[in-house]
Amino acid sequence: MAEPGKTLFIKTYGCQMNVYDSERMIDALEPMGYAQVDSPETADVVILNTCHIREKAAEKVYSELGRIKQMKADRARSGRPMVVGVAGCVAQAEGEEMLRRAPVLDLVFGPQTYHRLPQMMARVDAGERGLVATDFPAEDKFTELADPSKPRLLARGSTAFVTVQEGCDKFCTFCVVPYTRGAEFSRPAERVEREVRDLAAAGVREITLLGQNVNAYHGKGPDGAEWTLGRLIERLAGIDGIARLRYTTSHPRDMDETLLAAHRDVPELMPYLHLPVQSGSDRILGAMNRGHGADDYLRAVDAIRSTRPDIALSSDFIVGFPGESDADFEATMELVHTVGYAQAYSFKYSARPGTPAADHADQVAEDVKSARLAELQSLLKEQQSQFNAACLGRRMDVLLDRPGRKPGQLVGRSPYLQAVHVNAPDACIGEFADVEITDVGPNSMTGRIQARKEPGTAAHRDKELAL
Ligand code: SAH
Ligand code: SF4
Ligand code: F3S
C-alpha cells in the first residue's frame, strides 16, 4: 500500500470514454491513499490517458512526456521520485515501443487493464519499473473495477458519463479503435442501472451513456434476455432523480426500432443524436467499410425525424480519405445540405499505422485536404448558426451545470446540447430552469430565466418554483 499523502495527477486526452476511464482510475487509486492534484509538478504519480485516433492526438502525448521528463528530473534532484505512466489508446497501440521512445515512462497500460492498476502501482511502489500491460484479459474490468466511490460521487456535478458498451467489431478501414479498445462488449443492464442509481442519489441529473458503438448495446438484462439500448434507456429513465438521458456514439447501421421508440416514448431521452456518417459518397463509404451507403444514412435520418421531429442531429466527417475525388467530396457537401446539422465535427484523414487505409497508394495531398476541410467546416458552421438562430425567442429547459465566465453568470445545456448563458446565483447550479433565449451566437446562446424548476424526477417539468 502507498503511504497516505501520495499525490496523483491524471491528464485525459481523446473521447468521453477516456474521461470516464480516468475517473475510474482515480476511484481505484484513492483507497490506496492517493489524492488527486491538478498539476503534474506536485504529483508523485503522473498518468497520461491517451488517444490514438489521429496522428496529432498521439503526438501530443510525446510532447507532454518531454515536459514531464524535465519535471521528473527536477524532482529527483530534490529527492522526491515521480512515477510516470501512460494509459489509453496510444499505450495499447504502441505498448513496449513507448518505453523505448520515452524512457521517462515507468509503466504503459491499455484500456482493458485498469482494474489491475492497484496491483501495478503496488509493484511500482516495490521498485519495479518498465511495466507493460496491453493484453485483453478474459475477466470483465467493469465488474472488477471498484464501483464509483461514494465520497467522489458527492463531489461530482449534475451531469455524468456512464460507459455501457466498449470496443468495436466494425473495422472501418481508417480507424484504430477496434485495435485499441478490442472487441465489442456490453455491460449487463443491472450493473449499469446500479451505477446510474448511485449517481442519481449523489445529485446527478443528466447521464450520457457511452460506447464506441453505443447503439449496438446488447447487454444481459435482469430477465436473462439481451437488452437493446432502447430498452436500457427506458429502464434508466424510471430511476428517481434522472431527468435527462443521452447516448453517444451511434453507428447508422445500429439504429433499431427500440431506440426509435425510446425517442418517441421516453421524455427523459433528449432530442439530440450524434450519428456519424464520415462521407456522403457511396464509393468512399464502401472503401471505408462503413457497411452502408448515403441513402441508408438518409433513411435513418428520416426515420428518426419522423419519430422525433425536433431532434438535433450531429455527425463526424472525414475529408481526404485515400482516393477521395472532387466529386466524392461534393457528395459529402450535398449530404450535409440535405440533412442540415445542428452541430458537427470534421477532420482531415490521418493515416494510422496498422489500419488498411494507411497503405492505400492513393493518398490525398495535404493542401487538398485543407481546402476541403475549410469548405465543409464553413457550411457546418453556417448550419449550426442557423440552428441556434431558430431558437431565438423560444423557451426551453436548461440544466445549469457550471459557473459562467463572469460572477453572477451560470452556463447550462439546452435539450439540444447547446451551451446557454444566464444570469443566476451559484445556488442554482445543478437546477433546471425554464429559460427564454434572448441572444444567439454560432457556438452558444444567452437566455433569461423565466422560472426555476425543482430538480429531480421527470415531474420537475410540471413543478415550477417561485424565483
Ligand atoms: N465509433 C464512432 C467513431 C469513433 S472515432 C463511429 O463509428 O462513428 C471519432 C471520429 O474520429 C470518427 O467518427 C471519425 O470521424 C474520426 N476519425 C477516426 N479515425 C480517423 C482517422 N484515421 N483520420 C481522421 N479522422 C478519424
Ligand atoms: Fe472506428 Fe468504425 Fe468502430 Fe467507429 S465503427 S469505432 S469509426 S471502426
Ligand atoms: Fe481516442 Fe481511444 Fe477514444 S483512440 S477517441 S481515446 S477510443
PDB file of N, CA and C and ligand atoms in Angstrom, residues 53 167-178 212-213 249 251 278 288-290, ligand 2:
ATOM      1  N   ILE A  53      -6.444   8.325 -32.082  1.00  0.00           N
ATOM      2  CA  ILE A  53      -7.355   8.363 -33.222  1.00  0.00           C
ATOM      3  C   ILE A  53      -6.749   9.044 -34.456  1.00  0.00           C
ATOM      4  N   GLY A 167     -15.505  -1.022 -27.086  1.00  0.00           N
ATOM      5  CA  GLY A 167     -14.896  -1.821 -28.142  1.00  0.00           C
ATOM      6  C   GLY A 167     -15.713  -1.769 -29.423  1.00  0.00           C
ATOM      7  N   CYS A 168     -15.134  -2.327 -30.474  1.00  0.00           N
ATOM      8  CA  CYS A 168     -15.777  -2.219 -31.774  1.00  0.00           C
ATOM      9  C   CYS A 168     -15.383  -3.380 -32.673  1.00  0.00           C
ATOM     10  N   ASP A 169     -16.373  -3.952 -33.333  1.00  0.00           N
ATOM     11  CA  ASP A 169     -16.122  -5.057 -34.277  1.00  0.00           C
ATOM     12  C   ASP A 169     -16.304  -4.611 -35.722  1.00  0.00           C
ATOM     13  N   LYS A 170     -16.413  -3.318 -35.964  1.00  0.00           N
ATOM     14  CA  LYS A 170     -16.790  -2.884 -37.311  1.00  0.00           C
ATOM     15  C   LYS A 170     -15.608  -2.674 -38.253  1.00  0.00           C
ATOM     16  N   PHE A 171     -14.469  -2.402 -37.739  1.00  0.00           N
ATOM     17  CA  PHE A 171     -13.252  -2.296 -38.552  1.00  0.00           C
ATOM     18  C   PHE A 171     -13.398  -1.386 -39.767  1.00  0.00           C
ATOM     19  N   CYS A 172     -13.793  -0.166 -39.540  1.00  0.00           N
ATOM     20  CA  CYS A 172     -13.702   0.834 -40.602  1.00  0.00           C
ATOM     21  C   CYS A 172     -12.219   0.929 -40.969  1.00  0.00           C
ATOM     22  N   THR A 173     -11.934   1.099 -42.269  1.00  0.00           N
ATOM     23  CA  THR A 173     -10.547   0.917 -42.704  1.00  0.00           C
ATOM     24  C   THR A 173      -9.602   2.037 -42.264  1.00  0.00           C
ATOM     25  N   PHE A 174     -10.166   3.137 -41.734  1.00  0.00           N
ATOM     26  CA  PHE A 174      -9.322   4.259 -41.301  1.00  0.00           C
ATOM     27  C   PHE A 174      -9.039   4.232 -39.808  1.00  0.00           C
ATOM     28  N   CYS A 175      -9.705   3.347 -39.059  1.00  0.00           N
ATOM     29  CA  CYS A 175      -9.859   3.559 -37.614  1.00  0.00           C
ATOM     30  C   CYS A 175      -9.064   2.597 -36.733  1.00  0.00           C
ATOM     31  N   VAL A 176      -8.464   3.140 -35.677  1.00  0.00           N
ATOM     32  CA  VAL A 176      -7.654   2.335 -34.755  1.00  0.00           C
ATOM     33  C   VAL A 176      -8.469   1.704 -33.619  1.00  0.00           C
ATOM     34  N   VAL A 177      -9.688   2.178 -33.427  1.00  0.00           N
ATOM     35  CA  VAL A 177     -10.430   1.795 -32.217  1.00  0.00           C
ATOM     36  C   VAL A 177     -10.603   0.275 -32.025  1.00  0.00           C
ATOM     37  N   PRO A 178     -10.923  -0.486 -33.093  1.00  0.00           N
ATOM     38  CA  PRO A 178     -11.064  -1.929 -32.866  1.00  0.00           C
ATOM     39  C   PRO A 178      -9.779  -2.574 -32.334  1.00  0.00           C
ATOM     40  N   GLN A 212     -18.375   3.012 -27.975  1.00  0.00           N
ATOM     41  CA  GLN A 212     -17.850   3.316 -29.309  1.00  0.00           C
ATOM     42  C   GLN A 212     -18.936   3.104 -30.359  1.00  0.00           C
ATOM     43  N   ASN A 213     -19.800   2.132 -30.083  1.00  0.00           N
ATOM     44  CA  ASN A 213     -20.991   1.886 -30.910  1.00  0.00           C
ATOM     45  C   ASN A 213     -22.125   1.684 -29.933  1.00  0.00           C
ATOM     46  N   THR A 249     -21.353   7.096 -28.914  1.00  0.00           N
ATOM     47  CA  THR A 249     -21.581   7.470 -30.300  1.00  0.00           C
ATOM     48  C   THR A 249     -22.351   6.367 -31.015  1.00  0.00           C
ATOM     49  N   HIS A 251     -23.814   4.259 -34.425  1.00  0.00           N
ATOM     50  CA  HIS A 251     -23.487   3.895 -35.808  1.00  0.00           C
ATOM     51  C   HIS A 251     -24.785   3.816 -36.603  1.00  0.00           C
ATOM     52  N   GLN A 278     -19.335  10.235 -41.829  1.00  0.00           N
ATOM     53  CA  GLN A 278     -17.966  10.290 -42.378  1.00  0.00           C
ATOM     54  C   GLN A 278     -17.883  10.836 -43.796  1.00  0.00           C
ATOM     55  N   MET A 288     -14.335   2.768 -47.006  1.00  0.00           N
ATOM     56  CA  MET A 288     -14.163   2.910 -45.546  1.00  0.00           C
ATOM     57  C   MET A 288     -14.687   1.690 -44.791  1.00  0.00           C
ATOM     58  N   ASN A 289     -15.394   0.809 -45.491  1.00  0.00           N
ATOM     59  CA  ASN A 289     -16.033  -0.354 -44.858  1.00  0.00           C
ATOM     60  C   ASN A 289     -17.078   0.059 -43.827  1.00  0.00           C
ATOM     61  N   ARG A 290     -17.830   1.122 -44.138  1.00  0.00           N
ATOM     62  CA  ARG A 290     -18.842   1.578 -43.179  1.00  0.00           C
ATOM     63  C   ARG A 290     -20.075   0.671 -43.175  1.00  0.00           C
TER      64      ARG A 290
HETATM   65 FE1  SF4 B   2     -13.925   3.176 -35.577  1.00  0.00          FE
HETATM   66 FE2  SF4 B   2     -15.724   2.442 -37.350  1.00  0.00          FE
HETATM   67 FE3  SF4 B   2     -15.642   1.254 -34.987  1.00  0.00          FE
HETATM   68 FE4  SF4 B   2     -16.471   3.769 -35.179  1.00  0.00          FE
HETATM   69  S1  SF4 B   2     -17.462   1.957 -36.085  1.00  0.00           S
HETATM   70  S2  SF4 B   2     -15.051   2.951 -33.674  1.00  0.00           S
HETATM   71  S3  SF4 B   2     -15.193   4.579 -36.802  1.00  0.00           S
HETATM   72  S4  SF4 B   2     -14.073   1.141 -36.566  1.00  0.00           S
END
